[in-house]
Amino acid sequence: MPSISHNGEQLTSISVRPDLLTAPRNSHADHTSISPGEIAIGVVIGRASEYFDFFVYAIASVLVFPSVFFPFEQRLEATLYSFVIFSFAFIARPIGTVAFMAIQRHLGREAKLTIALVLLGISTAGIAFLPTFSHLGYASIVILASLRIGQGLAMGGSWDGLPSLLALNAPQHKRGWYAMLGQLGAPVGFMIAGSLFAYLLSSLSPEDFLDWGWRYPFYVAFAINVVALFARLRLVSTNEYARLLDERELEPTKIAEMSGSQGRNVLIGALAALASYALFHLVTVFPLSWLTLYSTRSLTDVLYIQVTGAGLMSLGVIASGLIADRYGRRNTLGTFALFIAILSVFVPSLLGGGESAQNTFILVGFALLGLSYGQAAGAVTANFSAKYRYTGAALTSDLSWLVGAGFAPLVALGLSAHFGLAYVSLYLLSGAACSIAALSLNRALEIRD
């Protein structure tokens, strides 16, 4: 049987029961077993492809869309409009989760995941081929907004339960380590997307980049989605995967039923990770937009600094797994929310300073993001009873993205441009305060119960 070892500890897969091999519901599936290592690979591949898609759009929202879709506005206003459309995916994401959960109940997991990733691929490819404002006028903006909503719906529908399955099958004292694996997709996705845009900026003239060069990363994102689809379907379509999900009761439940029973856990879970999700865009998208508007720095250099920061983030994510297994996931998340609050105080002096100060903010911010975000997905979702964990984990993530990250670039740029960088400090500080309060409330409720 396949196995994976960590620090000398071996985890073996569970063999398939004969009665399940003959079950009609999965009679079409491949009769193989799945090791925790294969689940981990599926998690990393799936999340890395999603985050690459995510960051390609995010970077284009700063470097490309203000010029090619909003040329009739000043650069600041054009970027703010671009960020408005950027937020549409986060609004659509929980809607997509609810809709695709219903699809899964009627058509099955494979159909749900296939439809979601096909929709994501079509939306991404549609942006790659979308005529700009100079060709279609305002219709191009409407189509861009529609495709962005399509991306959000697809992201909600692409939830496959693999992170929850991986965490539940991990040893009790290794759950922080396994919980961080899916989070590694974020720095990996940014490093690829940021490097690709930096290369195009340095290799092409500004005219060529805005004419056709910016479309290339969207083509690459579409190709990666196709590869990720087959990699994930290979797991989803097996009897063993279905058996493991059934054994852990990782099945979609009706939203009304879950909200009535687990609404408190969804709310606390969404707020507990708020510091991580707020910081997420304040070290990736926002600095790029701020420096584009208010500095003369080379954007290629800024992107390479951010790519370096993403490398530090990946180390932070890995370290978070070790720290969480030693001190507890919630303690880890709360401690680094406090460090994020401290960092928020220095936003004006660092981001408003010279190149060294700006680089310090980006690099320190990315490192803190990795340490915090590494446990953002698993610290509170363990509160859900088995029956509701599949749907609850998905909705908790959706709401964390919506509340913490969806509007962060828009709010941060709007506040800083009109009132100063000190208001970005307050925005980040409020996210950290919400995280600490939610984690404290969760602890108090746990003791009471």
Coordinates of C-alpha atoms in Angstrom, one line a residue:
M1 CA 0.0 0.0 0.0
P2 CA 1.3 3.5 -0.7
S3 CA 2.5 5.4 2.4
I4 CA 4.1 8.7 3.4
S5 CA 6.4 9.3 6.3
H6 CA 7.2 12.4 8.3
N7 CA 9.8 12.5 11.1
G8 CA 9.9 8.7 11.1
E9 CA 6.2 8.3 11.5
Q10 CA 4.5 6.3 8.8
L11 CA 0.9 6.9 7.6
T12 CA -0.5 4.1 5.6
S13 CA -3.6 4.2 3.4
I14 CA -6.7 2.3 4.3
S15 CA -7.5 -0.5 2.0
V16 CA -10.8 -0.6 0.1
R17 CA -13.7 -2.7 1.5
P18 CA -15.1 -5.2 -1.0
D19 CA -18.7 -4.0 -0.4
L20 CA -17.8 -0.5 -1.4
L21 CA -16.1 -1.7 -4.6
T22 CA -19.4 -3.0 -5.8
A23 CA -21.5 0.0 -4.8
P24 CA -23.4 1.3 -7.8
R25 CA -22.7 4.9 -7.0
N26 CA -19.0 4.5 -7.6
S27 CA -19.0 1.6 -10.0
H28 CA -17.3 3.7 -12.7
A29 CA -14.4 4.7 -10.5
D30 CA -10.9 3.4 -10.4
H31 CA -10.5 0.7 -7.7
T32 CA -7.3 2.0 -6.1
S33 CA -6.3 3.2 -2.7
I34 CA -5.2 6.7 -1.8
S35 CA -2.4 7.4 0.5
P36 CA -2.1 10.6 2.6
G37 CA 0.8 11.6 0.4
E38 CA -1.4 11.5 -2.7
I39 CA -4.1 13.6 -0.9
A40 CA -1.4 16.1 0.0
I41 CA -0.2 16.3 -3.7
G42 CA -3.8 16.8 -4.8
V43 CA -4.2 19.6 -2.3
V44 CA -1.0 21.5 -3.3
I45 CA -1.6 21.1 -7.0
G46 CA -5.2 22.2 -6.7
R47 CA -4.5 25.2 -4.5
A48 CA -1.4 26.3 -6.5
S49 CA -3.4 26.4 -9.7
E50 CA -6.2 28.4 -8.2
Y51 CA -3.8 30.9 -6.6
F52 CA -1.9 31.4 -9.8
D53 CA -5.1 32.2 -11.6
F54 CA -6.0 34.5 -8.7
F55 CA -2.7 36.4 -8.8
V56 CA -2.6 36.7 -12.5
Y57 CA -5.9 38.7 -12.3
A58 CA -4.8 40.6 -9.2
I59 CA -1.6 41.8 -10.8
A60 CA -3.3 42.7 -14.1
S61 CA -5.8 44.7 -12.1
V62 CA -3.0 47.1 -11.2
L63 CA -0.7 47.0 -14.2
V64 CA -3.1 46.5 -17.1
F65 CA -6.8 47.0 -16.6
P66 CA -6.7 50.7 -15.6
S67 CA -5.1 51.5 -18.9
V68 CA -6.9 49.2 -21.3
F69 CA -10.4 49.1 -19.8
F70 CA -10.7 52.6 -18.1
P71 CA -8.6 54.9 -20.3
F72 CA -11.2 57.6 -19.9
E73 CA -10.3 58.1 -16.2
Q74 CA -7.3 59.4 -14.3
R75 CA -4.9 56.6 -13.2
L76 CA -6.1 56.7 -9.5
E77 CA -9.8 56.5 -10.4
A78 CA -9.1 53.9 -13.1
T79 CA -7.3 51.7 -10.6
L80 CA -10.2 52.1 -8.1
Y81 CA -12.7 51.0 -10.8
S82 CA -10.5 48.1 -11.6
F83 CA -10.5 47.1 -7.9
V84 CA -14.3 47.3 -7.8
I85 CA -14.4 44.6 -10.5
F86 CA -11.7 42.7 -8.7
S87 CA -14.0 42.4 -5.7
F88 CA -16.8 40.8 -7.7
A89 CA -15.2 37.4 -7.5
F90 CA -15.2 37.5 -3.7
I91 CA -18.9 38.4 -3.7
A92 CA -19.7 35.6 -6.1
R93 CA -17.6 33.0 -4.3
P94 CA -20.1 32.0 -1.5
I95 CA -22.9 32.0 -4.1
G96 CA -20.9 29.6 -6.1
T97 CA -20.3 27.4 -3.1
V98 CA -24.0 27.1 -2.4
A99 CA -24.9 26.5 -6.0
F100 CA -22.3 23.9 -6.6
M101 CA -23.0 22.1 -3.4
A102 CA -26.5 21.6 -4.8
I103 CA -25.0 20.3 -8.1
Q104 CA -22.9 17.8 -6.1
R105 CA -25.9 16.5 -4.2
H106 CA -27.7 15.8 -7.5
L107 CA -24.9 14.9 -10.0
G108 CA -21.9 13.9 -7.8
R109 CA -18.5 15.2 -6.9
E110 CA -16.8 14.5 -10.3
A111 CA -19.5 16.5 -12.2
K112 CA -19.3 19.4 -9.7
L113 CA -15.6 19.7 -9.9
T114 CA -15.5 19.4 -13.7
I115 CA -18.2 22.0 -14.2
A116 CA -16.5 24.4 -11.8
L117 CA -13.0 24.1 -13.3
V118 CA -14.4 24.3 -16.9
L119 CA -16.2 27.5 -15.9
L120 CA -13.0 28.8 -14.3
G121 CA -11.0 28.0 -17.5
I122 CA -13.6 29.6 -19.8
S123 CA -13.7 32.8 -17.6
T124 CA -9.9 33.0 -17.5
A125 CA -9.5 32.3 -21.3
G126 CA -12.3 34.8 -22.0
I127 CA -10.3 37.5 -20.3
A128 CA -7.2 36.6 -22.3
F129 CA -9.2 37.1 -25.6
L130 CA -11.3 40.0 -24.4
P131 CA -11.2 43.1 -26.7
T132 CA -10.3 46.3 -24.8
F133 CA -12.2 49.6 -24.3
S134 CA -10.7 51.0 -27.5
H135 CA -12.5 48.2 -29.5
L136 CA -15.7 47.5 -27.6
G137 CA -16.2 50.6 -25.5
Y138 CA -18.2 50.1 -22.3
A139 CA -19.3 46.6 -23.4
S140 CA -15.7 45.5 -22.7
I141 CA -16.1 46.5 -19.0
V142 CA -19.4 44.7 -18.7
I143 CA -17.9 41.5 -20.2
L144 CA -14.8 41.8 -17.9
A145 CA -17.1 42.1 -14.9
S146 CA -19.1 39.1 -16.0
L147 CA -16.0 37.0 -16.5
R148 CA -14.7 38.0 -13.1
I149 CA -18.0 36.9 -11.5
G150 CA -17.6 33.6 -13.4
Q151 CA -14.2 33.2 -11.8
G152 CA -15.7 33.7 -8.4
L153 CA -18.5 31.3 -8.9
A154 CA -16.1 28.7 -10.2
M155 CA -13.7 29.2 -7.2
G156 CA -16.6 28.6 -4.9
G157 CA -17.5 25.4 -6.8
S158 CA -14.0 24.0 -6.9
W159 CA -14.0 23.1 -3.2
D160 CA -13.2 19.3 -3.2
G161 CA -12.9 18.7 0.5
L162 CA -9.3 17.6 0.2
P163 CA -7.8 19.9 2.8
S164 CA -10.4 18.8 5.4
L165 CA -9.8 15.1 4.5
L166 CA -6.0 15.6 4.8
A167 CA -6.4 17.3 8.2
L168 CA -8.8 14.7 9.5
N169 CA -6.5 11.8 8.4
A170 CA -3.4 13.4 9.9
P171 CA -2.1 12.2 13.3
Q172 CA -3.4 14.3 16.2
H173 CA 0.0 15.9 16.9
K174 CA 0.7 16.6 13.2
R175 CA -2.5 18.4 12.2
G176 CA -0.9 21.8 12.0
W177 CA 1.7 20.4 9.6
Y178 CA -0.9 18.9 7.3
A179 CA -3.2 21.9 7.6
M180 CA -0.5 24.2 6.1
L181 CA 0.0 22.2 3.0
G182 CA -2.9 23.6 1.1
Q183 CA -1.8 27.1 2.1
L184 CA 1.5 26.6 0.3
G185 CA -0.4 27.2 -2.9
A186 CA -0.6 30.9 -2.2
P187 CA 3.2 31.8 -2.3
V188 CA 3.8 29.3 -5.1
G189 CA 1.0 30.8 -7.2
F190 CA 2.3 34.4 -6.5
M191 CA 5.9 33.5 -7.3
I192 CA 5.0 32.1 -10.7
A193 CA 2.5 34.9 -11.5
G194 CA 4.8 37.7 -10.3
S195 CA 7.8 36.3 -12.1
L196 CA 5.9 36.0 -15.3
F197 CA 4.6 39.5 -15.3
A198 CA 8.1 40.8 -14.3
Y199 CA 9.7 39.0 -17.2
L200 CA 7.1 40.4 -19.6
L201 CA 7.5 44.0 -18.3
S202 CA 11.3 43.8 -18.7
S203 CA 11.2 42.1 -22.1
L204 CA 8.5 44.1 -23.9
S205 CA 8.0 47.8 -24.6
P206 CA 5.1 49.4 -22.7
E207 CA 3.1 49.5 -25.9
D208 CA 3.5 45.8 -26.6
F209 CA 2.8 44.8 -23.0
L210 CA -0.5 46.7 -22.9
D211 CA -1.4 45.6 -26.5
W212 CA -0.8 41.8 -26.2
G213 CA 1.8 40.9 -23.7
W214 CA -0.5 41.0 -20.7
R215 CA -2.7 38.3 -22.2
Y216 CA 0.0 35.6 -22.1
P217 CA -0.3 34.9 -18.3
F218 CA -4.0 34.3 -18.8
Y219 CA -3.2 31.7 -21.5
V220 CA -0.8 30.0 -19.0
A221 CA -3.5 30.1 -16.3
F222 CA -5.9 28.3 -18.6
A223 CA -3.4 25.6 -19.4
I224 CA -2.5 25.1 -15.7
N225 CA -6.3 24.8 -14.9
V226 CA -6.5 21.9 -17.4
V227 CA -3.6 20.1 -15.9
A228 CA -5.0 20.6 -12.4
L229 CA -8.4 19.4 -13.4
F230 CA -7.1 16.0 -14.5
A231 CA -4.8 15.7 -11.4
R232 CA -7.7 16.3 -9.1
L233 CA -10.2 14.2 -11.0
R234 CA -7.8 11.3 -10.7
L235 CA -8.3 11.5 -6.9
V236 CA -12.0 12.4 -6.9
S237 CA -13.1 9.6 -9.2
T238 CA -11.6 6.8 -7.1
N239 CA -13.7 4.6 -4.8
E240 CA -11.2 5.1 -2.0
Y241 CA -11.6 8.9 -2.1
A242 CA -15.4 8.5 -1.9
R243 CA -15.0 6.0 0.9
L244 CA -12.7 8.3 2.9
L245 CA -15.1 11.2 2.5
D246 CA -18.1 9.1 3.5
E247 CA -16.2 7.7 6.5
R248 CA -15.5 11.2 7.7
E249 CA -19.0 12.4 6.7
L250 CA -17.5 15.0 4.4
E251 CA -20.7 15.6 2.3
P252 CA -22.5 18.8 1.4
T253 CA -25.4 19.8 3.6
K254 CA -28.2 22.3 3.0
I255 CA -27.1 25.8 3.8
A256 CA -30.3 26.6 5.9
E257 CA -29.7 23.5 8.0
M258 CA -26.1 24.2 8.5
S259 CA -26.6 27.9 9.3
G260 CA -29.2 27.0 12.0
S261 CA -26.9 24.5 13.6
Q262 CA -23.4 25.9 12.9
G263 CA -23.9 29.6 12.1
R264 CA -21.8 30.6 15.2
N265 CA -18.9 28.6 14.1
V266 CA -19.0 30.0 10.5
L267 CA -19.0 33.6 11.8
I268 CA -16.2 33.0 14.4
G269 CA -14.2 31.1 11.8
A270 CA -14.5 33.9 9.2
L271 CA -13.4 36.5 11.8
A272 CA -10.7 34.5 13.3
A273 CA -8.5 34.6 10.2
L274 CA -9.4 38.2 9.3
A275 CA -5.9 39.5 10.1
S276 CA -4.3 37.0 7.7
Y277 CA -6.7 37.8 4.9
A278 CA -6.5 41.6 5.3
L279 CA -2.7 41.4 5.2
F280 CA -2.9 39.1 2.2
H281 CA -3.7 42.0 -0.2
L282 CA -1.9 44.7 1.7
V283 CA 1.4 43.1 0.9
T284 CA 0.5 41.8 -2.6
V285 CA -1.9 44.0 -4.6
F286 CA -2.0 47.2 -2.6
P287 CA 1.8 48.0 -2.5
L288 CA 2.0 47.4 -6.2
S289 CA -0.9 49.9 -6.8
W290 CA 0.5 52.5 -4.4
L291 CA 4.0 52.4 -5.8
T292 CA 2.7 52.5 -9.4
L293 CA 0.8 55.7 -8.6
Y294 CA 3.1 57.5 -6.1
S295 CA 6.7 56.5 -6.8
T296 CA 9.0 56.3 -9.8
R297 CA 10.3 52.9 -8.9
S298 CA 10.7 50.2 -11.6
L299 CA 7.6 48.0 -11.4
T300 CA 9.8 45.0 -12.5
D301 CA 12.0 45.6 -9.4
V302 CA 8.9 45.8 -7.2
L303 CA 7.5 42.6 -8.5
Y304 CA 10.8 40.8 -8.0
I305 CA 10.9 42.1 -4.4
Q306 CA 7.4 40.7 -3.9
V307 CA 8.4 37.4 -5.5
T308 CA 11.3 37.2 -2.9
G309 CA 8.7 38.0 -0.2
A310 CA 6.6 35.1 -1.5
G311 CA 9.6 32.9 -1.0
L312 CA 9.8 34.0 2.6
M313 CA 6.1 33.4 2.9
S314 CA 6.4 29.8 1.8
L315 CA 9.0 29.3 4.5
G316 CA 6.7 31.0 7.0
V317 CA 3.8 28.7 6.0
I318 CA 6.0 25.6 6.5
A319 CA 7.2 27.0 9.9
S320 CA 3.6 27.6 10.9
G321 CA 2.9 23.9 10.7
L322 CA 5.8 23.1 13.1
I323 CA 4.8 26.0 15.5
A324 CA 1.1 25.0 15.5
D325 CA 1.9 21.4 16.3
R326 CA 3.9 22.5 19.3
Y327 CA 1.8 25.4 20.6
G328 CA -1.6 24.8 19.1
R329 CA -3.2 26.2 15.9
R330 CA -5.4 28.8 17.6
N331 CA -2.5 30.0 19.7
T332 CA -0.4 30.3 16.6
L333 CA -3.0 32.3 14.7
G334 CA -3.7 34.6 17.7
T335 CA 0.0 35.3 18.3
F336 CA 0.7 36.2 14.7
A337 CA -2.4 38.4 14.6
L338 CA -0.8 40.3 17.4
F339 CA 2.4 40.7 15.3
I340 CA 0.3 41.9 12.4
A341 CA -1.2 44.5 14.7
I342 CA 2.3 45.7 15.5
L343 CA 3.3 45.8 11.9
S344 CA 0.2 47.9 11.1
V345 CA 1.7 50.7 13.2
F346 CA 4.6 51.0 10.9
V347 CA 2.7 51.1 7.6
P348 CA 3.0 54.9 7.0
S349 CA 6.7 55.1 7.8
L350 CA 7.7 52.1 5.8
L351 CA 5.5 52.3 2.8
G352 CA 5.8 56.0 2.7
G353 CA 9.6 56.0 3.1
G354 CA 12.4 55.2 0.6
E355 CA 13.1 52.0 -1.3
S356 CA 14.7 50.2 1.6
A357 CA 11.7 51.0 3.9
Q358 CA 9.2 49.9 1.3
N359 CA 11.1 46.7 0.7
T360 CA 11.2 46.1 4.4
F361 CA 7.4 46.4 4.6
I362 CA 6.9 44.0 1.7
L363 CA 9.4 41.4 3.0
V364 CA 8.4 41.5 6.6
G365 CA 4.7 41.6 5.6
F366 CA 5.1 38.5 3.4
A367 CA 7.0 36.6 6.2
L368 CA 4.3 37.4 8.8
L369 CA 1.6 36.5 6.2
G370 CA 3.1 33.0 5.8
L371 CA 3.3 32.4 9.6
S372 CA -0.3 33.5 10.0
Y373 CA -1.9 32.3 6.8
G374 CA -0.4 28.9 7.2
Q375 CA -3.0 28.1 9.9
A376 CA -5.8 30.3 8.8
A377 CA -7.8 27.5 7.2
G378 CA -7.6 25.0 10.1
A379 CA -7.6 26.8 13.4
V380 CA -11.4 27.0 13.9
T381 CA -13.0 24.7 11.3
A382 CA -12.3 21.8 13.7
N383 CA -15.2 23.2 15.7
F384 CA -17.7 21.9 13.1
S385 CA -19.3 18.6 13.8
A386 CA -18.5 16.0 11.2
K387 CA -21.7 16.3 9.4
Y388 CA -21.3 20.0 8.7
R389 CA -17.5 20.2 8.2
Y390 CA -17.4 19.9 4.4
T391 CA -19.8 22.7 3.8
G392 CA -18.8 24.7 6.9
A393 CA -15.1 24.8 6.0
A394 CA -15.9 26.0 2.4
L395 CA -18.3 28.8 3.6
T396 CA -15.9 29.9 6.4
S397 CA -13.1 30.3 3.8
D398 CA -15.5 32.2 1.4
L399 CA -16.6 34.6 4.1
S400 CA -13.0 35.2 5.3
W401 CA -12.0 36.1 1.7
L402 CA -15.0 38.4 1.3
V403 CA -14.8 40.2 4.6
G404 CA -11.0 40.3 5.0
A405 CA -9.6 40.4 1.5
G406 CA -12.2 41.1 -1.2
F407 CA -12.3 44.9 -0.7
A408 CA -8.9 45.4 0.9
P409 CA -7.1 46.8 -2.2
L410 CA -10.1 49.1 -3.0
V411 CA -10.4 50.4 0.6
A412 CA -6.7 50.7 1.3
L413 CA -6.0 52.6 -1.9
G414 CA -9.0 54.8 -1.6
L415 CA -8.2 55.7 2.0
S416 CA -4.5 56.2 1.5
A417 CA -5.0 58.3 -1.6
H418 CA -7.5 60.7 0.0
F419 CA -6.6 60.6 3.7
G420 CA -3.1 59.2 4.0
L421 CA -1.4 55.9 4.8
A422 CA -2.3 56.1 8.5
Y423 CA -5.8 54.9 7.5
V424 CA -4.3 51.7 6.1
S425 CA -2.8 51.2 9.5
L426 CA -6.2 51.4 11.1
Y427 CA -7.7 49.1 8.5
L428 CA -5.1 46.4 9.1
L429 CA -5.3 47.0 12.9
S430 CA -9.0 46.4 12.8
G431 CA -8.5 43.1 11.1
A432 CA -6.0 42.0 13.7
A433 CA -8.3 43.1 16.5
C434 CA -11.2 41.1 15.0
S435 CA -9.0 38.0 14.8
I436 CA -7.9 38.2 18.4
A437 CA -11.4 38.9 19.6
A438 CA -12.9 36.0 17.6
L439 CA -10.2 33.6 18.8
S440 CA -10.8 34.7 22.4
L441 CA -14.5 34.2 22.0
N442 CA -14.0 30.8 20.5
R443 CA -11.9 29.8 23.4
A444 CA -14.4 31.1 25.9
L445 CA -17.3 29.3 24.3
E446 CA -15.3 26.1 24.1
I447 CA -14.6 26.3 27.9
R448 CA -18.2 27.0 28.6
D449 CA -19.5 24.1 26.4

